[in-house]
mmCIF file of C-alpha atoms and ligand atoms in Angstrom:
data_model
loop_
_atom_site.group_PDB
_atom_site.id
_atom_site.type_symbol
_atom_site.label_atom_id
_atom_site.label_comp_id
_atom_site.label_asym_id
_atom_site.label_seq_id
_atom_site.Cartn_x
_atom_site.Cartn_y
_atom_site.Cartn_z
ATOM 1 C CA UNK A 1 14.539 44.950 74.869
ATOM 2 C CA UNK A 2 11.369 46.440 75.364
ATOM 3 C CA UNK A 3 10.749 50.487 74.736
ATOM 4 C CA UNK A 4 8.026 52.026 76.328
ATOM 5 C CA UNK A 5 7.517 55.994 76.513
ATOM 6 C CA UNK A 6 7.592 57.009 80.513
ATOM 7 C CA UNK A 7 3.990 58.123 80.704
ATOM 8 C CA UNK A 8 2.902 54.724 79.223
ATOM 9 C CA UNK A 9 5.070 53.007 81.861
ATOM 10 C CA UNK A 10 3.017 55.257 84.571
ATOM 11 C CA UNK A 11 -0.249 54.228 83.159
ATOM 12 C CA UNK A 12 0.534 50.154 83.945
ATOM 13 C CA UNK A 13 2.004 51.029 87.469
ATOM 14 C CA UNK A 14 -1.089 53.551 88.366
ATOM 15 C CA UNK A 15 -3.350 50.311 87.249
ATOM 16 C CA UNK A 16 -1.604 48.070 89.189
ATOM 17 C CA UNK A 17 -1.954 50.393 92.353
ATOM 18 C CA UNK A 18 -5.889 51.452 92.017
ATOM 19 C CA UNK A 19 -6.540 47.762 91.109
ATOM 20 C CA UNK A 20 -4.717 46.451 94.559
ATOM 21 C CA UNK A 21 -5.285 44.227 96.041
ATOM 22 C CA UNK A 22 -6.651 42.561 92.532
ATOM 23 C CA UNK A 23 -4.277 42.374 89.714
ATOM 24 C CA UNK A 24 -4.530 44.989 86.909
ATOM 25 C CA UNK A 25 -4.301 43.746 83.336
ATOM 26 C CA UNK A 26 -4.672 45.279 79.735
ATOM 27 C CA UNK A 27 -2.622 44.784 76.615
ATOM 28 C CA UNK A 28 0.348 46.781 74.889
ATOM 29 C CA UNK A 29 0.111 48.118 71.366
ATOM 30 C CA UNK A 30 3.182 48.910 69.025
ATOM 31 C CA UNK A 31 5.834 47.327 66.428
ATOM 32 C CA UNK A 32 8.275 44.225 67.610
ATOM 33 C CA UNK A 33 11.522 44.604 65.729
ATOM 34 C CA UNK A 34 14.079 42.006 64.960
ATOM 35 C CA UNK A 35 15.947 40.297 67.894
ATOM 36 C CA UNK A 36 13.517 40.199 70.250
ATOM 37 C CA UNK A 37 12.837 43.851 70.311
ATOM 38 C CA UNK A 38 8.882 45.506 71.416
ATOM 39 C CA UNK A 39 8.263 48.903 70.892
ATOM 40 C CA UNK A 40 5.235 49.952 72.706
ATOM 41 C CA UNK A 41 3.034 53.064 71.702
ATOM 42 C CA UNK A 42 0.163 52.375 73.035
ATOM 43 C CA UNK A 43 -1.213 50.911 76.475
ATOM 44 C CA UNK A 44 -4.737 49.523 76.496
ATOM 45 C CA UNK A 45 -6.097 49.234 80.158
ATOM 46 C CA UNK A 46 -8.133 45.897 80.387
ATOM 47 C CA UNK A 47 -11.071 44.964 82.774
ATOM 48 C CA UNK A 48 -10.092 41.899 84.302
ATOM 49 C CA UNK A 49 -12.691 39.235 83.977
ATOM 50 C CA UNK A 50 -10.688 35.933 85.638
ATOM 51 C CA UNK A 51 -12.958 34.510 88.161
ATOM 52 C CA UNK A 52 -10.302 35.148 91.281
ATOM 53 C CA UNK A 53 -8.763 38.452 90.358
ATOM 54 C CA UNK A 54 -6.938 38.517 93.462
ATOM 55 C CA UNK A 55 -4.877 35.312 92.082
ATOM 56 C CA UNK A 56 -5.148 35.372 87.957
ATOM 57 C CA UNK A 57 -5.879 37.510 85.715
ATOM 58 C CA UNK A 58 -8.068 37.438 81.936
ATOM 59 C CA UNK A 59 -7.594 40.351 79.886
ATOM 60 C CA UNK A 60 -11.536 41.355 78.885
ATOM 61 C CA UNK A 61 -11.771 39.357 75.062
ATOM 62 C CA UNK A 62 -13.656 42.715 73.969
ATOM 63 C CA UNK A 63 -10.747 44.349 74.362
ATOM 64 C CA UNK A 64 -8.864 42.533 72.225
ATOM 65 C CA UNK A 65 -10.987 42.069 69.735
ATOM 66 C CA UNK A 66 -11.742 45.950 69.634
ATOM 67 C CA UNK A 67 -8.394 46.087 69.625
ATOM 68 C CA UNK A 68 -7.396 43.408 66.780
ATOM 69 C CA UNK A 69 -10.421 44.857 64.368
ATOM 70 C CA UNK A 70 -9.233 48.734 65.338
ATOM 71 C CA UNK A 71 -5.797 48.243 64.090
ATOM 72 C CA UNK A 72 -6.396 45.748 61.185
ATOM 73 C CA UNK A 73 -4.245 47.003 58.045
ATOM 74 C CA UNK A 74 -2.442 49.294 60.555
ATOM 75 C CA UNK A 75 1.451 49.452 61.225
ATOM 76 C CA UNK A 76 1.092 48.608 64.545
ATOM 77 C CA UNK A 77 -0.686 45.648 66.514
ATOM 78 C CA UNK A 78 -0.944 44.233 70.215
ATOM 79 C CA UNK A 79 2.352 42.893 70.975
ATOM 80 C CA UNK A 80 2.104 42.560 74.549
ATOM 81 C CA UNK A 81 -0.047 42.151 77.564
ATOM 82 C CA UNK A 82 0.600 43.432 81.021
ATOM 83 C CA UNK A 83 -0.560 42.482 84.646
ATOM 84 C CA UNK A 84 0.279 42.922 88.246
ATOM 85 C CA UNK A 85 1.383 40.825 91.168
ATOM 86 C CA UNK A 86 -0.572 42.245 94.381
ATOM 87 C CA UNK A 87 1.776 40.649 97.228
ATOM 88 C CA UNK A 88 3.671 38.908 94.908
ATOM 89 C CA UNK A 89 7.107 39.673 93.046
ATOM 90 C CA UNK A 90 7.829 40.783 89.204
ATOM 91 C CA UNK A 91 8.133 37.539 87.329
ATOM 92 C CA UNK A 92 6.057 35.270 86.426
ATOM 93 C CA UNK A 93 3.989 32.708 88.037
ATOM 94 C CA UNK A 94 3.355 29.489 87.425
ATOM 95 C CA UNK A 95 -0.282 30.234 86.455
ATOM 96 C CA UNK A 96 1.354 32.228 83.722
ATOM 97 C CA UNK A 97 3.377 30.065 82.600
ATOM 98 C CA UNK A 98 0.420 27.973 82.159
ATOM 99 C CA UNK A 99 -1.101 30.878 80.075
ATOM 100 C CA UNK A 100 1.490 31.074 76.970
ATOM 101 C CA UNK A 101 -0.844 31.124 74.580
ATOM 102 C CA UNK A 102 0.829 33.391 72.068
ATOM 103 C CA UNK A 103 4.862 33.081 71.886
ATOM 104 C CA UNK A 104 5.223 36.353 70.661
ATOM 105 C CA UNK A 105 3.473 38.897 72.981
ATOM 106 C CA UNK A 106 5.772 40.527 75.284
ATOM 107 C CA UNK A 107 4.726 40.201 79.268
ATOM 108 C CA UNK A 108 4.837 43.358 81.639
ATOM 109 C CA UNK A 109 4.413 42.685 85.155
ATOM 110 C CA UNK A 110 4.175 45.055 88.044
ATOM 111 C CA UNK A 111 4.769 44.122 91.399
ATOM 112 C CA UNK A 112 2.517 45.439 94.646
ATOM 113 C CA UNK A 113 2.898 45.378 97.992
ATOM 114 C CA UNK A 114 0.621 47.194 100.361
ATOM 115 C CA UNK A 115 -1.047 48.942 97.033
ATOM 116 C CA UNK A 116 2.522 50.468 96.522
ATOM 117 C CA UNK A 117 3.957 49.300 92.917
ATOM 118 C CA UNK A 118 7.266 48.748 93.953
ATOM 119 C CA UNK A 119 9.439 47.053 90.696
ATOM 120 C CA UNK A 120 8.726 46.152 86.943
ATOM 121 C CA UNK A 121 9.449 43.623 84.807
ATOM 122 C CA UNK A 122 9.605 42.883 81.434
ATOM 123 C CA UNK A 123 9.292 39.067 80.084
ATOM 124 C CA UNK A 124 9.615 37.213 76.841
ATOM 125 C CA UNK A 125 8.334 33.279 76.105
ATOM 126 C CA UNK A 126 10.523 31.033 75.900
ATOM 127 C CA UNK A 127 9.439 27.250 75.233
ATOM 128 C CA UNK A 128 10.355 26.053 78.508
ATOM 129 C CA UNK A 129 8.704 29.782 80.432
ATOM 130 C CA UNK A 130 9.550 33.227 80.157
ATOM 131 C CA UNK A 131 13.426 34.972 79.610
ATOM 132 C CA UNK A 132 13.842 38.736 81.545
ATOM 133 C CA UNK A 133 14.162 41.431 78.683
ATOM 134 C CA UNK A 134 15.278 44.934 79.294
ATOM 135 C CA UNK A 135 13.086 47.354 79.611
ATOM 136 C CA UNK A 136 14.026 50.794 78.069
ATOM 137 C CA UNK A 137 12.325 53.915 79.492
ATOM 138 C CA UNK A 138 11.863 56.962 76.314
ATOM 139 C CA UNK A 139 9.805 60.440 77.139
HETATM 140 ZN ZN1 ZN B 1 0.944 36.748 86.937
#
């Protein structure tokens, strides 16, 4: 299950429609509970730096590492990164697959078609890919 406040939820979907036809990306702050629970209080838009950012997508490494040195000895941390699919659906691709890197970061991914988001979806790791998790929309 991830929980993510509504206007956080509107951030990733308004980035995913202004960055059409490229794909948005940026990274998700907050707490991961037991039993594959993210709790997401923060949403960190990204420039996205992948050399065809119609097709992949590379969250901006200052970002992160902004991030990572802002929250150091905090209660919270990056537990998630988010893109979008222009033209394609909600789940991931096989390029992403291919970019598992870190097992326990939650995956957002917004679909767009026509530079409409139209669904989405939240994704866990799993060894063999990803696993659909809930996503649970809070004010
Ligand atoms: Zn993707």
């Amino acid at each position: 299950m991830l929980v993510i406040g509504t206007p956080h939820l509107k951030s990733i979907v308004d980035a995913a429609e202004k960055a059409w036809p490229e794909e948005a990306c940026g990274l998700l702050v907050g707490r991961t509970g037991p039993g594959a629970a993210w709790r997401i209080d923060r949403v960190e838009p990204a420039a996205n730096v992948a050399d065809d950012p119609r097709r992949r997508f590379e969250v901006d490494p200052g970002v992160r590492i902004g991030l990572e040195r802002e929250l150091r000895g905090a209660d919270q941390a990056v537990v998630g990164v988010y893109h979008s699919h222009p033209g394609g659906p909600a789940r991931p691709s096989a390029t992403d697959r291919a970019m598992i890197f870190e097992p326990h970061l939650a995956w957002l991914i917004t679909a767009v078609r026509g530079g409409q988001a139209v669904h989405t979806a939240a994704w866990m790791p799993i060894p063999d890919g990803f696993r659909p998790i809930p996503i649970v929309e809070k004010d």
